[in-house]
JSON list of C-alpha atoms in Angstrom, two decimals:
[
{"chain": "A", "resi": 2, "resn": "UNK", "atom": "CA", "xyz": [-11.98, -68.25, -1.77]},
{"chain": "A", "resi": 3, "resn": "UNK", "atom": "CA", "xyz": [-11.12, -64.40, -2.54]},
{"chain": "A", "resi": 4, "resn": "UNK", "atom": "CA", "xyz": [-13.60, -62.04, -1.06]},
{"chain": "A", "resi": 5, "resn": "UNK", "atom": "CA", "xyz": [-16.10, -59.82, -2.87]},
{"chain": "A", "resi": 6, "resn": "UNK", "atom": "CA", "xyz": [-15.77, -56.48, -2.53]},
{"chain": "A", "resi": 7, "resn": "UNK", "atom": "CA", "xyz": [-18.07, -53.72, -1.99]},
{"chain": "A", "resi": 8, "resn": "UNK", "atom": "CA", "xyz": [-17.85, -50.02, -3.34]},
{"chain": "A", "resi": 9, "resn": "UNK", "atom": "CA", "xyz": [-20.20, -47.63, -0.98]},
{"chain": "A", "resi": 10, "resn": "UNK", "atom": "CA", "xyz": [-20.88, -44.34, -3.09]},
{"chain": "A", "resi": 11, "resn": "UNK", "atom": "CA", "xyz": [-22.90, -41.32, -2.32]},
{"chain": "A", "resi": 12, "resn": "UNK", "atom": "CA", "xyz": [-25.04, -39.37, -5.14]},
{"chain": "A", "resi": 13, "resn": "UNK", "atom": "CA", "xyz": [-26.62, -35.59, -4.99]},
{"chain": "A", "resi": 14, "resn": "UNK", "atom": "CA", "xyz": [-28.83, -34.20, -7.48]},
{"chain": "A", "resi": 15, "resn": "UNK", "atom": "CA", "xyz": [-26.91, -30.91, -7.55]},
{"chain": "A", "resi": 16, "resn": "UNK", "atom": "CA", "xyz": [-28.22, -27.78, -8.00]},
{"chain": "A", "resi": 17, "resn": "UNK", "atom": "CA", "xyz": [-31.32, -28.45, -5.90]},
{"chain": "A", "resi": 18, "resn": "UNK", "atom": "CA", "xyz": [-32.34, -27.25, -2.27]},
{"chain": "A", "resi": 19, "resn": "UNK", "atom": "CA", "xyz": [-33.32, -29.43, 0.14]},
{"chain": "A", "resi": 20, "resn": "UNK", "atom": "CA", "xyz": [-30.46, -31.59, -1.41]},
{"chain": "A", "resi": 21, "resn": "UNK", "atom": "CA", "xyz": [-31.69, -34.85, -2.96]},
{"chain": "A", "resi": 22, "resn": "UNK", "atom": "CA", "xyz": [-29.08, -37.85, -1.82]},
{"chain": "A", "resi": 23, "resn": "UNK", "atom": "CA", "xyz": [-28.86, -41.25, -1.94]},
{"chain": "A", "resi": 24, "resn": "UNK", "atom": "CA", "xyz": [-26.02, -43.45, -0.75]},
{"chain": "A", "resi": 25, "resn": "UNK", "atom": "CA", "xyz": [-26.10, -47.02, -2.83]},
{"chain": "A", "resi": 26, "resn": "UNK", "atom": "CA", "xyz": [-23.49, -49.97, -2.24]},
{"chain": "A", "resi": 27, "resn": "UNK", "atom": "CA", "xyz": [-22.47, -52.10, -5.15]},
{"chain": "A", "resi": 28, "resn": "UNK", "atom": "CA", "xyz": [-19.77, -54.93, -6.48]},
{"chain": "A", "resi": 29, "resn": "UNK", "atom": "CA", "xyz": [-16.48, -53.20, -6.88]},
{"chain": "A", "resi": 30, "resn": "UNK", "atom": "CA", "xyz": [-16.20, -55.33, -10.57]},
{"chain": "A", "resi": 31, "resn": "UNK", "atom": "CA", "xyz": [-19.25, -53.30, -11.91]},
{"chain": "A", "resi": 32, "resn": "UNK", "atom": "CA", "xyz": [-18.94, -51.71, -15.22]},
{"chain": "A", "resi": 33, "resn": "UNK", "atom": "CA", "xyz": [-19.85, -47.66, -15.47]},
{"chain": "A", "resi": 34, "resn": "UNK", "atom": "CA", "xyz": [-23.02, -49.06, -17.27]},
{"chain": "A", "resi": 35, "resn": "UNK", "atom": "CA", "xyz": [-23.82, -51.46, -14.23]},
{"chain": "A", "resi": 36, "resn": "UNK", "atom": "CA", "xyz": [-23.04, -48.18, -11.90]},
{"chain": "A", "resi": 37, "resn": "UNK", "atom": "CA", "xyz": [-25.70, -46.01, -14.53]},
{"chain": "A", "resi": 38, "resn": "UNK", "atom": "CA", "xyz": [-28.32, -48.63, -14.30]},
{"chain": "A", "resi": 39, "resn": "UNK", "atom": "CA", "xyz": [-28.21, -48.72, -10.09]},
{"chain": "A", "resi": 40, "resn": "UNK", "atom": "CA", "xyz": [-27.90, -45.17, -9.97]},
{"chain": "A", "resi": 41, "resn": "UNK", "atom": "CA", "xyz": [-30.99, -44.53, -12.25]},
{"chain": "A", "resi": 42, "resn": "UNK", "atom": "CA", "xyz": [-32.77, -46.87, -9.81]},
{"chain": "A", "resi": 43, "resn": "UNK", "atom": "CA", "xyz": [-32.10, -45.54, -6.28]},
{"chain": "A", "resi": 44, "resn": "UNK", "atom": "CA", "xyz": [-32.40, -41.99, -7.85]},
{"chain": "A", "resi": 45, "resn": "UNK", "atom": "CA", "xyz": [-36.20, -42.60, -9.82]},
{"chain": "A", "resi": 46, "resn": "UNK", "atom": "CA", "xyz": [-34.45, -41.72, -12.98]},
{"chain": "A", "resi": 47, "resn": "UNK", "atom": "CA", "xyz": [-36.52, -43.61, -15.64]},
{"chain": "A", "resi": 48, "resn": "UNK", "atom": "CA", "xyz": [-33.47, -44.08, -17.70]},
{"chain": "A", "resi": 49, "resn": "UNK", "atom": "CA", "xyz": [-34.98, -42.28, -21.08]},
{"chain": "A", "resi": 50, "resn": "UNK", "atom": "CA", "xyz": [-32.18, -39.94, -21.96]},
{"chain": "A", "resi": 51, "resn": "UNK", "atom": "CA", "xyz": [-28.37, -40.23, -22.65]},
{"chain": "A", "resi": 52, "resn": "UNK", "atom": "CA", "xyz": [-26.10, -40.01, -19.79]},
{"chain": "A", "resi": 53, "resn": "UNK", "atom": "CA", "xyz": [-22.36, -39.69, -19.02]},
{"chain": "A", "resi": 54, "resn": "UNK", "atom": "CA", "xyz": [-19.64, -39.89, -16.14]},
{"chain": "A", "resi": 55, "resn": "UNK", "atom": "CA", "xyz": [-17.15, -37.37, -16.17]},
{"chain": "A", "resi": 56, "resn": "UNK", "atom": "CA", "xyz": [-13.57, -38.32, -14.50]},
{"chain": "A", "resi": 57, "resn": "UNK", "atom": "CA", "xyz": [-11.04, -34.95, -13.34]},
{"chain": "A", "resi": 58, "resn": "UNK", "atom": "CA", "xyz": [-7.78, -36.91, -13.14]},
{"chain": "A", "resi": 59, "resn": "UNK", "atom": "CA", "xyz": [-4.82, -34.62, -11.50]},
{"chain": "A", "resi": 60, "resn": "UNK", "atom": "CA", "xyz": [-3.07, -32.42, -13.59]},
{"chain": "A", "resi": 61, "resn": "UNK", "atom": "CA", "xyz": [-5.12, -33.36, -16.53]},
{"chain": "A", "resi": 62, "resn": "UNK", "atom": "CA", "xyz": [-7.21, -29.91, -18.32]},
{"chain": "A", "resi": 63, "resn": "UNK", "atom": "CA", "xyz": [-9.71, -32.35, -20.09]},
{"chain": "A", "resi": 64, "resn": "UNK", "atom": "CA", "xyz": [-12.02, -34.63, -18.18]},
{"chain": "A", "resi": 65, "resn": "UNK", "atom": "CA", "xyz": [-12.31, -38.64, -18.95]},
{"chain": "A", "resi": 66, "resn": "UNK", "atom": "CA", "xyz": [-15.77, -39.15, -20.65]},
{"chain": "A", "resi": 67, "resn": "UNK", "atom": "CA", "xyz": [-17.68, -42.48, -19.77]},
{"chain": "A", "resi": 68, "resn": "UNK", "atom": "CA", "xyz": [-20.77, -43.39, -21.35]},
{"chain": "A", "resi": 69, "resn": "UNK", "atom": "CA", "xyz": [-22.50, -44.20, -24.56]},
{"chain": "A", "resi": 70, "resn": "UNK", "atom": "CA", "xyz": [-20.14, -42.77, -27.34]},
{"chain": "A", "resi": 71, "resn": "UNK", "atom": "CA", "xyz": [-21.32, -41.36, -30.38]},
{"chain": "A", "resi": 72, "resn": "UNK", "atom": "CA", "xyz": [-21.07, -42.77, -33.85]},
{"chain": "A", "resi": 73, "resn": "UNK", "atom": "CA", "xyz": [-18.95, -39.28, -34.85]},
{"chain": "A", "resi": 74, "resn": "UNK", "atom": "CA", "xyz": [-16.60, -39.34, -32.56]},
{"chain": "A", "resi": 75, "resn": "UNK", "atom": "CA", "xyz": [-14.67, -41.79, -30.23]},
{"chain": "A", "resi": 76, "resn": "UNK", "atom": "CA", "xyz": [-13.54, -39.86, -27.01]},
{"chain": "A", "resi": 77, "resn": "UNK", "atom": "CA", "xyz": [-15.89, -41.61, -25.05]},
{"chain": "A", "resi": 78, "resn": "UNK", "atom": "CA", "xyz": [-15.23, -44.30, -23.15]},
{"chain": "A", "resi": 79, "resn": "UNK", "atom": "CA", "xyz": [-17.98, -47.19, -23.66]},
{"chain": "A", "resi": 80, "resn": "UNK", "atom": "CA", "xyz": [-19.29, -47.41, -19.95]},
{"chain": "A", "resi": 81, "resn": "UNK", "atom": "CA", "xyz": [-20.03, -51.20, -20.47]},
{"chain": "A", "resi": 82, "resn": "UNK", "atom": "CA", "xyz": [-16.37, -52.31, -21.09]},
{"chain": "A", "resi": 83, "resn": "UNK", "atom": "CA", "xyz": [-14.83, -49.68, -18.34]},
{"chain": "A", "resi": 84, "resn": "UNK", "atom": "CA", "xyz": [-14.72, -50.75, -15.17]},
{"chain": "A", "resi": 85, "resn": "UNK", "atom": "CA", "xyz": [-15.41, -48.73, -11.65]},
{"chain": "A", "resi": 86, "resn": "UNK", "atom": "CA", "xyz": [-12.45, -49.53, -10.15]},
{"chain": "A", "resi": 87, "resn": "UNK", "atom": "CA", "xyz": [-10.39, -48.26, -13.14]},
{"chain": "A", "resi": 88, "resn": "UNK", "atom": "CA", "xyz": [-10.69, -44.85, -11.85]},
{"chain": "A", "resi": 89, "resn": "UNK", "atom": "CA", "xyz": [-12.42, -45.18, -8.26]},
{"chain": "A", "resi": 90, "resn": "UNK", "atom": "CA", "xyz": [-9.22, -46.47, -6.20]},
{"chain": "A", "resi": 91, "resn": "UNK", "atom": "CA", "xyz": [-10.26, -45.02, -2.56]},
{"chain": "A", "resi": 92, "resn": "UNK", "atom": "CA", "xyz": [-12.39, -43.29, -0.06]},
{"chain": "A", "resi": 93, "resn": "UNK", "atom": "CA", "xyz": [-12.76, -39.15, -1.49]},
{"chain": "A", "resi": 94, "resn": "UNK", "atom": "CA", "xyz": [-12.57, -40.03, -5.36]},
{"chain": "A", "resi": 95, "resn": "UNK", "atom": "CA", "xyz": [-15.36, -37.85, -7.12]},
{"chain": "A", "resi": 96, "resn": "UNK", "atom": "CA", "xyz": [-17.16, -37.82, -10.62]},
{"chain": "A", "resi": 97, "resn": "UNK", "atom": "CA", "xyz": [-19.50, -36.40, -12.40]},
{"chain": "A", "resi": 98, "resn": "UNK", "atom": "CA", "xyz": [-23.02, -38.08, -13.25]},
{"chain": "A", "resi": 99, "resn": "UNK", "atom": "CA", "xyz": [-24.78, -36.15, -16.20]},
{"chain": "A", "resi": 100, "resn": "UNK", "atom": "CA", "xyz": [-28.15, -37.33, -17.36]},
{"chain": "A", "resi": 101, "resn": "UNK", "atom": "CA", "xyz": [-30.88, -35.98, -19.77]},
{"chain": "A", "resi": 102, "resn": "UNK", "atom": "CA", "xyz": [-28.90, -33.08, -21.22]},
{"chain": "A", "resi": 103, "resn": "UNK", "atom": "CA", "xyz": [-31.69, -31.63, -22.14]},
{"chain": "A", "resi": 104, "resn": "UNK", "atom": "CA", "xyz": [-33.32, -30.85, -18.57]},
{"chain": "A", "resi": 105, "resn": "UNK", "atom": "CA", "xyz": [-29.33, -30.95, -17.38]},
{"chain": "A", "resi": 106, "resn": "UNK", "atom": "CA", "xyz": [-29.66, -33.65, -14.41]},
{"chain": "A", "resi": 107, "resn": "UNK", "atom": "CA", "xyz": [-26.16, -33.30, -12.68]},
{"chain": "A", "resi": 108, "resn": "UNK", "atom": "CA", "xyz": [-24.83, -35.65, -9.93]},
{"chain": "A", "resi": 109, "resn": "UNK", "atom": "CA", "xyz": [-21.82, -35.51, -7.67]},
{"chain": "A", "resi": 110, "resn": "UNK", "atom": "CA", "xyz": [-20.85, -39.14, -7.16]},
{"chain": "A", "resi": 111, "resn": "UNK", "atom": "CA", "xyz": [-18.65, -39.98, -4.38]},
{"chain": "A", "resi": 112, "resn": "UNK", "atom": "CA", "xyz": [-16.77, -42.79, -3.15]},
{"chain": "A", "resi": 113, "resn": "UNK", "atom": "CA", "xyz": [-17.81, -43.09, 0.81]},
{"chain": "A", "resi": 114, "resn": "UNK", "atom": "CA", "xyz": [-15.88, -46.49, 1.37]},
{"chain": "A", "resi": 115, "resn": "UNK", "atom": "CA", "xyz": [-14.84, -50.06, 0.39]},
{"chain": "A", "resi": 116, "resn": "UNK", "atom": "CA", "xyz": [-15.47, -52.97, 2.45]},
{"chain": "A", "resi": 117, "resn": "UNK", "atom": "CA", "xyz": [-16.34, -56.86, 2.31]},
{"chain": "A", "resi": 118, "resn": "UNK", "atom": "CA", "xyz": [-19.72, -57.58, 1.17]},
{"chain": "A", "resi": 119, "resn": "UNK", "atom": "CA", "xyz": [-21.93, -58.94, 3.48]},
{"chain": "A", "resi": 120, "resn": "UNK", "atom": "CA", "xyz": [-22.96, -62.78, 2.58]},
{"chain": "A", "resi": 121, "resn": "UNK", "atom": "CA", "xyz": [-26.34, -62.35, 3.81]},
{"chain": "A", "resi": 122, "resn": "UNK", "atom": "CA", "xyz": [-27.07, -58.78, 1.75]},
{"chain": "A", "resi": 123, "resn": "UNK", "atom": "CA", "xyz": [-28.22, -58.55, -1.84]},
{"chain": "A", "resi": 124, "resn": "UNK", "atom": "CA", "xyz": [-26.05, -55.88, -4.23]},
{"chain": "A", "resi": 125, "resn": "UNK", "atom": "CA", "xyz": [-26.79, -53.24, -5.52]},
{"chain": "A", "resi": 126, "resn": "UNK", "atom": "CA", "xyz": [-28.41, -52.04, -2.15]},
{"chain": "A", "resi": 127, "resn": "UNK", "atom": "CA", "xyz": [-30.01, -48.63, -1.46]},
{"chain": "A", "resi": 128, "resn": "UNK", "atom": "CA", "xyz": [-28.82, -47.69, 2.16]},
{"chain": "A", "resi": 129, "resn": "UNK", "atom": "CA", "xyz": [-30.51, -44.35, 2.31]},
{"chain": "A", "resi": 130, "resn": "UNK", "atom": "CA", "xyz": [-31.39, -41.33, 1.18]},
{"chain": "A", "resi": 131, "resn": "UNK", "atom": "CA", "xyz": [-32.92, -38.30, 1.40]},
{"chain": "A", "resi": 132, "resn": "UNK", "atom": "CA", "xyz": [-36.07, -36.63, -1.14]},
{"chain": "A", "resi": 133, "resn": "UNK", "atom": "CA", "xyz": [-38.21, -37.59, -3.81]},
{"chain": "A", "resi": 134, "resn": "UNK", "atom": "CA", "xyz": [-36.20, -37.64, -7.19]},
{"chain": "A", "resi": 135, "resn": "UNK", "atom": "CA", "xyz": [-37.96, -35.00, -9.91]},
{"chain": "A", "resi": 136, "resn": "UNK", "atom": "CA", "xyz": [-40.11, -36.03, -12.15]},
{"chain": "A", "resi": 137, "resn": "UNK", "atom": "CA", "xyz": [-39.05, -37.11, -15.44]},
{"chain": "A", "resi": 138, "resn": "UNK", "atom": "CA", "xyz": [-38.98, -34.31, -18.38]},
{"chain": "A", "resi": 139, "resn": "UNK", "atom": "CA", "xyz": [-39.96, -31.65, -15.77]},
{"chain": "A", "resi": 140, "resn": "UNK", "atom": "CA", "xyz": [-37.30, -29.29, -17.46]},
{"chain": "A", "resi": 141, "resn": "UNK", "atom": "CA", "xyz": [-34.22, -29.59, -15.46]},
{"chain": "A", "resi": 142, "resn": "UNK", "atom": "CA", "xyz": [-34.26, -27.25, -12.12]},
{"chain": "A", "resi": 143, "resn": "UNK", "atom": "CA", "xyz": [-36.19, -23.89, -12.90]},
{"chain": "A", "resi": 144, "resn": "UNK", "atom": "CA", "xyz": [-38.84, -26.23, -14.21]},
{"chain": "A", "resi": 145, "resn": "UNK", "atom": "CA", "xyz": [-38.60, -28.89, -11.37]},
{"chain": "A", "resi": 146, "resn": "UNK", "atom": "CA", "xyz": [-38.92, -25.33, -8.59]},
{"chain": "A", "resi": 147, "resn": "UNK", "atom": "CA", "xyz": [-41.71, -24.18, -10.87]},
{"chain": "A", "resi": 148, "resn": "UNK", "atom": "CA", "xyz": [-43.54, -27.86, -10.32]},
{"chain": "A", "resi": 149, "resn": "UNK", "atom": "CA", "xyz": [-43.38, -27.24, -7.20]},
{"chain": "A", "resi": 150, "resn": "UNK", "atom": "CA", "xyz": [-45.16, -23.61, -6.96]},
{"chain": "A", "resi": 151, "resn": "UNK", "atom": "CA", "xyz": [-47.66, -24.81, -9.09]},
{"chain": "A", "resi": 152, "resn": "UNK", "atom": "CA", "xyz": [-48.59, -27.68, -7.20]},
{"chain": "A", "resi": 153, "resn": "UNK", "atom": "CA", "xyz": [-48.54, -25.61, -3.82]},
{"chain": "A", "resi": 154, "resn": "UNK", "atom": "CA", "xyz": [-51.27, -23.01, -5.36]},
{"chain": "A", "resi": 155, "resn": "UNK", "atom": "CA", "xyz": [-54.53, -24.27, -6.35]},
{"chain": "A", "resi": 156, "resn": "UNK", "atom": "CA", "xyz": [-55.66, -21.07, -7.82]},
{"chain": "A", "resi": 157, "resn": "UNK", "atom": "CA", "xyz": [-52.52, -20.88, -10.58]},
{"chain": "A", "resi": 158, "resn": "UNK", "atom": "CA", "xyz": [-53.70, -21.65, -13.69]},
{"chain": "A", "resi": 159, "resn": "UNK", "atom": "CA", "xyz": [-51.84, -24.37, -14.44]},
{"chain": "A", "resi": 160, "resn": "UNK", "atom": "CA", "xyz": [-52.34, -26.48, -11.29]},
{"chain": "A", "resi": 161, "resn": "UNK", "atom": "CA", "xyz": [-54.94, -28.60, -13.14]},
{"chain": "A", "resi": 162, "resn": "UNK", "atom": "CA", "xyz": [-52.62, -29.33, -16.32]},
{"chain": "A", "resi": 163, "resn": "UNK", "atom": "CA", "xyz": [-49.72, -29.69, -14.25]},
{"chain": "A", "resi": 164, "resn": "UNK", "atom": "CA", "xyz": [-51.83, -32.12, -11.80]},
{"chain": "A", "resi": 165, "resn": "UNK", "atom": "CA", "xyz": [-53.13, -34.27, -15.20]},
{"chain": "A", "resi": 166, "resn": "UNK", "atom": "CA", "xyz": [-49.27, -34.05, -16.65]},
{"chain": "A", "resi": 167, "resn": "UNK", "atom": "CA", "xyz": [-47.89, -35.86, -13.33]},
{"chain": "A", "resi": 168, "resn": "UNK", "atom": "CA", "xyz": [-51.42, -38.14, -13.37]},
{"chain": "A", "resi": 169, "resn": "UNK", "atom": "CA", "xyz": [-50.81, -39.86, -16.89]},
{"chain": "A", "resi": 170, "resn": "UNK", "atom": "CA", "xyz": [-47.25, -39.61, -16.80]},
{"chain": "A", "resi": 171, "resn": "UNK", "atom": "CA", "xyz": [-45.39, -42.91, -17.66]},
{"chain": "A", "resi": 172, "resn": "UNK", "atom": "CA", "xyz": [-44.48, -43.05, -14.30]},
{"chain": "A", "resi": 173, "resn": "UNK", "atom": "CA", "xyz": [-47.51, -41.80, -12.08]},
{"chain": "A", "resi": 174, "resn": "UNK", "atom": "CA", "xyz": [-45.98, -39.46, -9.86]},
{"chain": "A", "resi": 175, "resn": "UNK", "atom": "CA", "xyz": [-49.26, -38.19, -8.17]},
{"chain": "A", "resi": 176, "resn": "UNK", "atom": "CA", "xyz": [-49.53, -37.07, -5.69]},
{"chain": "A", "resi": 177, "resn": "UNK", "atom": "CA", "xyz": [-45.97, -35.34, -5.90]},
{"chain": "A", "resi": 178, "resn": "UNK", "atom": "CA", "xyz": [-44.60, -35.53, -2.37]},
{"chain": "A", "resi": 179, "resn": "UNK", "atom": "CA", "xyz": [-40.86, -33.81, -2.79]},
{"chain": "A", "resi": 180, "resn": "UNK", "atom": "CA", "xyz": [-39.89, -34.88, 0.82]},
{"chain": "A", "resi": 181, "resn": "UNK", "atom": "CA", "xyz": [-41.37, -38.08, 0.14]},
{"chain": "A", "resi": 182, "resn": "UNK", "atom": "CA", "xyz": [-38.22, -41.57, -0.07]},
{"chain": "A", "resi": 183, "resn": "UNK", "atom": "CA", "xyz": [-37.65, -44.65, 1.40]},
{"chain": "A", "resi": 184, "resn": "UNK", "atom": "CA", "xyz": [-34.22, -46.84, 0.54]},
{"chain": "A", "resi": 185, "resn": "UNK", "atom": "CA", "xyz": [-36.26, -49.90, 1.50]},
{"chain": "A", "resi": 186, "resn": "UNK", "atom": "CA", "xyz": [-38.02, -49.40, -1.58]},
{"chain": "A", "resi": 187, "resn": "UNK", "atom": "CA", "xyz": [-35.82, -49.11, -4.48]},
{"chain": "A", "resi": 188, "resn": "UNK", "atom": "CA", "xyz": [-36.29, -51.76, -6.57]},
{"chain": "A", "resi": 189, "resn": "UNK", "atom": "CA", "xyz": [-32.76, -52.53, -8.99]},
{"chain": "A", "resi": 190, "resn": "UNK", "atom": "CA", "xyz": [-32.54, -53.60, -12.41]},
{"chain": "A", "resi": 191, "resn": "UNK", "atom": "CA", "xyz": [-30.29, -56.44, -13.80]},
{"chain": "A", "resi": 192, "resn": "UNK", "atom": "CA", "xyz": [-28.45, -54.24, -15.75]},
{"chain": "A", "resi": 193, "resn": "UNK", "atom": "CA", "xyz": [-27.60, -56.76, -18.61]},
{"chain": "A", "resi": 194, "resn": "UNK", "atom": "CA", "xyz": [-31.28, -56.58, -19.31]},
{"chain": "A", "resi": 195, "resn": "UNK", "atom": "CA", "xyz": [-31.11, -53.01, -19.22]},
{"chain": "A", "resi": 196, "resn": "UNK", "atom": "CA", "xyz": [-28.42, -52.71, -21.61]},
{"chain": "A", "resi": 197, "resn": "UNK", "atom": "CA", "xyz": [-30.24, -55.78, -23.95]},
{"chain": "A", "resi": 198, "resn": "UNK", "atom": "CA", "xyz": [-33.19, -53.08, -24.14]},
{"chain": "A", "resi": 199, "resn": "UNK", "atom": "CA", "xyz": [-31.53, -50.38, -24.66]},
{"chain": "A", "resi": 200, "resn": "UNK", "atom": "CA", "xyz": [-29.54, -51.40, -27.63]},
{"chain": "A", "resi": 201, "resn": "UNK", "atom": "CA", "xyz": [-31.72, -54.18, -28.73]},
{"chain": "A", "resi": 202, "resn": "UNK", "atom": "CA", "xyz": [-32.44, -51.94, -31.96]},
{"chain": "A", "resi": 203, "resn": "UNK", "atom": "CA", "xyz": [-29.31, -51.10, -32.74]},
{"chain": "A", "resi": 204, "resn": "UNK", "atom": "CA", "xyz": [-27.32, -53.16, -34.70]}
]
């Protein structure tokens, strides 16, 4: 019986100070979809936006786009029939994780390692990590550092609004703790049922 094989990948949120990381393990036969779907999870993205993996292959000016292509145009790859290990081969490979390109959510995704899975260990795992994930719609990083300051100072005068925003957001996130994560907590999607809601409208 052939052995199932695990991809170990690291993610930072870039452009943000403390660094927000997370280091996730998953099936080396996932799909860029499959790989969207479990980084959404371990991050606390609530998956609302479009999103897209950009591949640098040597001695190539244009990047590979992964992702949900357009109806106008067909350069990008449909992340649901690519797989991972088309273009992650070893330890050091890199790519680019966009989401929400409106707030501009960019993620360096590296490969850490390959290994066996472990018979006794569920996949996707979480393995750690390192900050609270931004909340959802904040407005990409000025906003997400203005959060922040307004949270801190109870006498600017949009602490309350901001306060009742993060209250009755979709996803409660109050209190905001920034420093606040803990990998034994990520809960993971079946991505097929992600995918089945996603498109479930559309054609």
């Amino acid at each position: 019986m052939k052995k199932k094989i695990a991809y170990r990948f690291k993610i930072e949120l870039l452009e943000i100070e403390p660094t927000i990381w997370r280091i996730i393990e998953v099936p080396s036969d996932y799909t860029f979809w499959d790989l969207h779907v479990a980084i959404q999870d371990s991050m606390g993205w609530l998956d609302y936006h479009l999103h897209s993996f950009s591949i640098f292959p040597p001695r190539k000016r244009k990047p590979i786009l992964i992702g949900i292509p357009d109806e106008y145009e067909d350069s990008t790859l449909p992340g649901w029939e690519t797989q991972v290990n088309q273009f992650f081969k070893e330890p050091g490979d890199e790519a680019i994780y966009d989401y929400d390109f409106g707030d501009g959510w960019r993620h360096k995704i590296l490969m850490e390692g390959i290994h066996l899975q472990e018979s006794d260990k569920k996949y996707p795992s979480c393995i750690d990590g390192r900050r609270a994930c931004p909340p959802e719609d904040c407005g990409g990083a000025p906003g997400y550092y203005r959060l922040l300051n307004i949270i801190k100072n109870k006498t600017d005068e949009e602490h309350e609004d901001t306060n009742y925003w993060l209250k009755n957001h979709a996803k409660n996130y109050y209190p905001y703790d920034a420093e606040q994560f803990s990998a034994s907590e990520v809960k993971f999607w079946n991505p097929k049922k992600r995918f089945k809601m996603a498109f479930q409208n559309h054609g």
